[in-house]
């Protein structure tokens, strides 16, 4: 059973640029959620994808967007990067409908905006 | 509006003693709670969970207690080991099935 894989592990971007982060879900999982963890804070929910459609969104602006592919992998895109977007971005996969909410997290992508 | 709160940013305990990590929540509709452990440069890993129909769940050295009337839960680790040193996050599942995390408590277990 493969776990959740995120790429890249680290990234440095300039303010105003665009970035794409990638996530491969754990085998057998059909749902992907993205979280942003700022320094010293807990992870904050960005959005969730199920069956290639957005299924819930947190308090993040539209410049945060995503995709889920038929193999359940996912991308997080952020346009017009701001300094405050610097954070650890976590992807979590799960099987929708599983009663114990078996979320599995990747190791994250550390994004630095300068 | 922080719906899940961990008011202690850090906790230091001696090896072999009990570690107690606390968590409060504001939304009475939450009915499932989880604790995650996070090491630097790794994602959170699931530790233990509890449903609102229970007030206690135990797994080895880890026990979670839930007090619904106080909207409070706690994680007990007995005995604490140096390898338990990590950041611990409390989380609740909301009606949409997403995780709502607290701010985390950094536990340091000293030999």
PDB file of N, CA, C and O in Angstrom, chain B residues 52-97:
ATOM      1  N   UNK B  52     -18.329  10.773  19.602  1.00  0.00           N
ATOM      2  CA  UNK B  52     -19.038  11.461  20.681  1.00  0.00           C
ATOM      3  C   UNK B  52     -19.951  10.532  21.486  1.00  0.00           C
ATOM      4  O   UNK B  52     -20.468  10.934  22.518  1.00  0.00           O
ATOM      5  N   UNK B  53     -20.130   9.306  21.012  1.00  0.00           N
ATOM      6  CA  UNK B  53     -20.958   8.374  21.785  1.00  0.00           C
ATOM      7  C   UNK B  53     -20.146   7.718  22.907  1.00  0.00           C
ATOM      8  O   UNK B  53     -20.686   6.984  23.724  1.00  0.00           O
ATOM      9  N   UNK B  54     -18.843   7.987  22.907  1.00  0.00           N
ATOM     10  CA  UNK B  54     -17.978   7.450  23.951  1.00  0.00           C
ATOM     11  C   UNK B  54     -17.397   8.592  24.777  1.00  0.00           C
ATOM     12  O   UNK B  54     -17.384   9.747  24.345  1.00  0.00           O
ATOM     13  N   UNK B  55     -16.885   8.252  25.960  1.00  0.00           N
ATOM     14  CA  UNK B  55     -16.170   9.268  26.717  1.00  0.00           C
ATOM     15  C   UNK B  55     -14.704   8.900  26.933  1.00  0.00           C
ATOM     16  O   UNK B  55     -13.944   9.680  27.509  1.00  0.00           O
ATOM     17  N   UNK B  56     -14.325   7.738  26.421  1.00  0.00           N
ATOM     18  CA  UNK B  56     -12.945   7.304  26.576  1.00  0.00           C
ATOM     19  C   UNK B  56     -12.594   6.320  25.477  1.00  0.00           C
ATOM     20  O   UNK B  56     -13.415   5.473  25.103  1.00  0.00           O
ATOM     21  N   UNK B  57     -11.368   6.424  24.971  1.00  0.00           N
ATOM     22  CA  UNK B  57     -10.852   5.433  24.027  1.00  0.00           C
ATOM     23  C   UNK B  57      -9.373   5.236  24.320  1.00  0.00           C
ATOM     24  O   UNK B  57      -8.633   6.206  24.511  1.00  0.00           O
ATOM     25  N   UNK B  58      -8.978   3.969  24.356  1.00  0.00           N
ATOM     26  CA  UNK B  58      -7.621   3.638  24.783  1.00  0.00           C
ATOM     27  C   UNK B  58      -6.920   2.827  23.707  1.00  0.00           C
ATOM     28  O   UNK B  58      -7.508   1.946  23.089  1.00  0.00           O
ATOM     29  N   UNK B  59      -5.638   3.117  23.497  1.00  0.00           N
ATOM     30  CA  UNK B  59      -4.838   2.349  22.555  1.00  0.00           C
ATOM     31  C   UNK B  59      -3.408   2.332  23.071  1.00  0.00           C
ATOM     32  O   UNK B  59      -2.639   3.274  22.860  1.00  0.00           O
ATOM     33  N   UNK B  60      -3.086   1.266  23.781  1.00  0.00           N
ATOM     34  CA  UNK B  60      -1.737   1.149  24.324  1.00  0.00           C
ATOM     35  C   UNK B  60      -1.458   2.238  25.346  1.00  0.00           C
ATOM     36  O   UNK B  60      -2.198   2.389  26.318  1.00  0.00           O
ATOM     37  N   UNK B  61      -0.412   3.004  25.113  1.00  0.00           N
ATOM     38  CA  UNK B  61      -0.039   4.070  26.063  1.00  0.00           C
ATOM     39  C   UNK B  61      -0.892   5.334  25.899  1.00  0.00           C
ATOM     40  O   UNK B  61      -0.757   6.274  26.694  1.00  0.00           O
ATOM     41  N   UNK B  62      -1.740   5.355  24.900  1.00  0.00           N
ATOM     42  CA  UNK B  62      -2.511   6.554  24.573  1.00  0.00           C
ATOM     43  C   UNK B  62      -3.980   6.376  24.937  1.00  0.00           C
ATOM     44  O   UNK B  62      -4.596   5.367  24.584  1.00  0.00           O
ATOM     45  N   UNK B  63      -4.523   7.369  25.637  1.00  0.00           N
ATOM     46  CA  UNK B  63      -5.940   7.374  25.995  1.00  0.00           C
ATOM     47  C   UNK B  63      -6.489   8.759  25.696  1.00  0.00           C
ATOM     48  O   UNK B  63      -5.876   9.768  26.062  1.00  0.00           O
ATOM     49  N   UNK B  64      -7.641   8.792  25.039  1.00  0.00           N
ATOM     50  CA  UNK B  64      -8.311  10.064  24.809  1.00  0.00           C
ATOM     51  C   UNK B  64      -9.598  10.081  25.624  1.00  0.00           C
ATOM     52  O   UNK B  64     -10.340   9.092  25.666  1.00  0.00           O
ATOM     53  N   UNK B  65      -9.838  11.191  26.298  1.00  0.00           N
ATOM     54  CA  UNK B  65     -11.043  11.398  27.094  1.00  0.00           C
ATOM     55  C   UNK B  65     -11.859  12.515  26.466  1.00  0.00           C
ATOM     56  O   UNK B  65     -11.304  13.530  26.036  1.00  0.00           O
ATOM     57  N   UNK B  66     -13.170  12.321  26.440  1.00  0.00           N
ATOM     58  CA  UNK B  66     -14.060  13.339  25.878  1.00  0.00           C
ATOM     59  C   UNK B  66     -15.100  13.735  26.918  1.00  0.00           C
ATOM     60  O   UNK B  66     -15.807  12.879  27.454  1.00  0.00           O
ATOM     61  N   UNK B  67     -15.203  15.024  27.176  1.00  0.00           N
ATOM     62  CA  UNK B  67     -16.221  15.579  28.074  1.00  0.00           C
ATOM     63  C   UNK B  67     -17.111  16.482  27.215  1.00  0.00           C
ATOM     64  O   UNK B  67     -16.789  17.637  26.955  1.00  0.00           O
ATOM     65  N   UNK B  68     -18.244  15.917  26.766  1.00  0.00           N
ATOM     66  CA  UNK B  68     -19.095  16.655  25.825  1.00  0.00           C
ATOM     67  C   UNK B  68     -19.726  17.879  26.463  1.00  0.00           C
ATOM     68  O   UNK B  68     -19.890  18.913  25.815  1.00  0.00           O
ATOM     69  N   UNK B  69     -20.093  17.783  27.720  1.00  0.00           N
ATOM     70  CA  UNK B  69     -20.754  18.921  28.354  1.00  0.00           C
ATOM     71  C   UNK B  69     -19.797  20.110  28.463  1.00  0.00           C
ATOM     72  O   UNK B  69     -20.218  21.263  28.348  1.00  0.00           O
ATOM     73  N   UNK B  70     -18.525  19.820  28.653  1.00  0.00           N
ATOM     74  CA  UNK B  70     -17.516  20.886  28.741  1.00  0.00           C
ATOM     75  C   UNK B  70     -16.898  21.209  27.389  1.00  0.00           C
ATOM     76  O   UNK B  70     -16.079  22.127  27.287  1.00  0.00           O
ATOM     77  N   UNK B  71     -17.256  20.437  26.366  1.00  0.00           N
ATOM     78  CA  UNK B  71     -16.647  20.581  25.040  1.00  0.00           C
ATOM     79  C   UNK B  71     -15.121  20.551  25.166  1.00  0.00           C
ATOM     80  O   UNK B  71     -14.394  21.447  24.688  1.00  0.00           O
ATOM     81  N   UNK B  72     -14.653  19.494  25.792  1.00  0.00           N
ATOM     82  CA  UNK B  72     -13.229  19.374  26.098  1.00  0.00           C
ATOM     83  C   UNK B  72     -12.775  17.945  25.886  1.00  0.00           C
ATOM     84  O   UNK B  72     -13.487  16.992  26.218  1.00  0.00           O
ATOM     85  N   UNK B  73     -11.607  17.805  25.283  1.00  0.00           N
ATOM     86  CA  UNK B  73     -11.007  16.483  25.225  1.00  0.00           C
ATOM     87  C   UNK B  73      -9.543  16.568  25.601  1.00  0.00           C
ATOM     88  O   UNK B  73      -8.936  17.646  25.544  1.00  0.00           O
ATOM     89  N   UNK B  74      -9.018  15.434  26.029  1.00  0.00           N
ATOM     90  CA  UNK B  74      -7.626  15.402  26.441  1.00  0.00           C
ATOM     91  C   UNK B  74      -6.990  14.099  25.967  1.00  0.00           C
ATOM     92  O   UNK B  74      -7.666  13.081  25.819  1.00  0.00           O
ATOM     93  N   UNK B  75      -5.708  14.171  25.730  1.00  0.00           N
ATOM     94  CA  UNK B  75      -4.906  13.007  25.345  1.00  0.00           C
ATOM     95  C   UNK B  75      -3.912  12.741  26.463  1.00  0.00           C
ATOM     96  O   UNK B  75      -3.173  13.637  26.861  1.00  0.00           O
ATOM     97  N   UNK B  76      -3.942  11.498  26.986  1.00  0.00           N
ATOM     98  CA  UNK B  76      -3.010  11.092  28.023  1.00  0.00           C
ATOM     99  C   UNK B  76      -2.013  10.110  27.430  1.00  0.00           C
ATOM    100  O   UNK B  76      -2.423   9.145  26.747  1.00  0.00           O
ATOM    101  N   UNK B  77      -0.746  10.327  27.714  1.00  0.00           N
ATOM    102  CA  UNK B  77       0.301   9.413  27.267  1.00  0.00           C
ATOM    103  C   UNK B  77       1.023   8.915  28.521  1.00  0.00           C
ATOM    104  O   UNK B  77       1.604   9.705  29.266  1.00  0.00           O
ATOM    105  N   UNK B  78       0.913   7.588  28.735  1.00  0.00           N
ATOM    106  CA  UNK B  78       1.526   7.003  29.935  1.00  0.00           C
ATOM    107  C   UNK B  78       2.157   5.656  29.591  1.00  0.00           C
ATOM    108  O   UNK B  78       1.440   4.789  29.080  1.00  0.00           O
ATOM    109  N   UNK B  79       3.436   5.421  29.881  1.00  0.00           N
ATOM    110  CA  UNK B  79       4.402   6.431  30.313  1.00  0.00           C
ATOM    111  C   UNK B  79       4.954   7.188  29.104  1.00  0.00           C
ATOM    112  O   UNK B  79       5.017   6.646  28.004  1.00  0.00           O
ATOM    113  N   UNK B  80       5.355   8.408  29.295  1.00  0.00           N
ATOM    114  CA  UNK B  80       5.908   9.205  28.199  1.00  0.00           C
ATOM    115  C   UNK B  80       7.325   8.720  27.885  1.00  0.00           C
ATOM    116  O   UNK B  80       8.083   8.346  28.780  1.00  0.00           O
ATOM    117  N   UNK B  81       7.642   8.747  26.584  1.00  0.00           N
ATOM    118  CA  UNK B  81       8.959   8.326  26.123  1.00  0.00           C
ATOM    119  C   UNK B  81       9.577   9.444  25.281  1.00  0.00           C
ATOM    120  O   UNK B  81       8.848  10.211  24.646  1.00  0.00           O
ATOM    121  N   UNK B  82      10.909   9.515  25.217  1.00  0.00           N
ATOM    122  CA  UNK B  82      11.544  10.572  24.420  1.00  0.00           C
ATOM    123  C   UNK B  82      11.070  10.584  22.957  1.00  0.00           C
ATOM    124  O   UNK B  82      10.958  11.649  22.354  1.00  0.00           O
ATOM    125  N   UNK B  83      10.754   9.424  22.402  1.00  0.00           N
ATOM    126  CA  UNK B  83      10.261   9.343  21.024  1.00  0.00           C
ATOM    127  C   UNK B  83       8.886   9.941  20.833  1.00  0.00           C
ATOM    128  O   UNK B  83       8.441  10.134  19.701  1.00  0.00           O
ATOM    129  N   UNK B  84       8.209  10.263  21.947  1.00  0.00           N
ATOM    130  CA  UNK B  84       6.901  10.921  21.857  1.00  0.00           C
ATOM    131  C   UNK B  84       7.047  12.420  21.599  1.00  0.00           C
ATOM    132  O   UNK B  84       6.058  13.092  21.336  1.00  0.00           O
ATOM    133  N   UNK B  85       8.252  12.940  21.693  1.00  0.00           N
ATOM    134  CA  UNK B  85       8.477  14.376  21.465  1.00  0.00           C
ATOM    135  C   UNK B  85       8.096  14.732  20.031  1.00  0.00           C
ATOM    136  O   UNK B  85       8.667  14.214  19.073  1.00  0.00           O
ATOM    137  N   UNK B  86       7.107  15.599  19.899  1.00  0.00           N
ATOM    138  CA  UNK B  86       6.551  15.967  18.594  1.00  0.00           C
ATOM    139  C   UNK B  86       5.508  17.059  18.832  1.00  0.00           C
ATOM    140  O   UNK B  86       5.241  17.438  19.964  1.00  0.00           O
ATOM    141  N   UNK B  87       4.910  17.526  17.759  1.00  0.00           N
ATOM    142  CA  UNK B  87       3.759  18.428  17.868  1.00  0.00           C
ATOM    143  C   UNK B  87       2.490  17.594  17.758  1.00  0.00           C
ATOM    144  O   UNK B  87       2.375  16.764  16.850  1.00  0.00           O
ATOM    145  N   UNK B  88       1.571  17.795  18.664  1.00  0.00           N
ATOM    146  CA  UNK B  88       0.314  17.056  18.690  1.00  0.00           C
ATOM    147  C   UNK B  88      -0.837  17.992  18.322  1.00  0.00           C
ATOM    148  O   UNK B  88      -0.995  19.062  18.905  1.00  0.00           O
ATOM    149  N   UNK B  89      -1.623  17.548  17.352  1.00  0.00           N
ATOM    150  CA  UNK B  89      -2.780  18.316  16.914  1.00  0.00           C
ATOM    151  C   UNK B  89      -4.060  17.587  17.283  1.00  0.00           C
ATOM    152  O   UNK B  89      -4.214  16.387  17.031  1.00  0.00           O
ATOM    153  N   UNK B  90      -4.973  18.336  17.837  1.00  0.00           N
ATOM    154  CA  UNK B  90      -6.331  17.884  18.058  1.00  0.00           C
ATOM    155  C   UNK B  90      -7.148  18.307  16.834  1.00  0.00           C
ATOM    156  O   UNK B  90      -6.907  19.395  16.272  1.00  0.00           O
ATOM    157  N   UNK B  91      -8.076  17.481  16.389  1.00  0.00           N
ATOM    158  CA  UNK B  91      -8.898  17.830  15.232  1.00  0.00           C
ATOM    159  C   UNK B  91     -10.311  17.302  15.421  1.00  0.00           C
ATOM    160  O   UNK B  91     -10.522  16.278  16.074  1.00  0.00           O
ATOM    161  N   UNK B  92     -11.255  18.013  14.847  1.00  0.00           N
ATOM    162  CA  UNK B  92     -12.649  17.580  14.838  1.00  0.00           C
ATOM    163  C   UNK B  92     -13.097  17.416  13.397  1.00  0.00           C
ATOM    164  O   UNK B  92     -12.564  18.070  12.494  1.00  0.00           O
ATOM    165  N   UNK B  93     -14.068  16.538  13.188  1.00  0.00           N
ATOM    166  CA  UNK B  93     -14.660  16.367  11.864  1.00  0.00           C
ATOM    167  C   UNK B  93     -15.936  17.194  11.827  1.00  0.00           C
ATOM    168  O   UNK B  93     -16.813  17.037  12.681  1.00  0.00           O
ATOM    169  N   UNK B  94     -16.048  18.087  10.820  1.00  0.00           N
ATOM    170  CA  UNK B  94     -17.266  18.880  10.738  1.00  0.00           C
ATOM    171  C   UNK B  94     -18.328  18.158   9.909  1.00  0.00           C
ATOM    172  O   UNK B  94     -18.114  17.041   9.445  1.00  0.00           O
ATOM    173  N   UNK B  95     -19.477  18.798   9.731  1.00  0.00           N
ATOM    174  CA  UNK B  95     -20.597  18.141   9.050  1.00  0.00           C
ATOM    175  C   UNK B  95     -20.277  17.819   7.591  1.00  0.00           C
ATOM    176  O   UNK B  95     -20.882  16.931   7.001  1.00  0.00           O
ATOM    177  N   UNK B  96     -19.326  18.560   7.014  1.00  0.00           N
ATOM    178  CA  UNK B  96     -18.930  18.290   5.641  1.00  0.00           C
ATOM    179  C   UNK B  96     -17.869  17.220   5.523  1.00  0.00           C
ATOM    180  O   UNK B  96     -17.460  16.868   4.413  1.00  0.00           O
ATOM    181  N   UNK B  97     -17.402  16.699   6.651  1.00  0.00           N
ATOM    182  CA  UNK B  97     -16.400  15.641   6.641  1.00  0.00           C
ATOM    183  C   UNK B  97     -14.969  16.134   6.592  1.00  0.00           C
ATOM    184  O   UNK B  97     -14.057  15.344   6.395  1.00  0.00           O
TER     185      UNK B  97
END
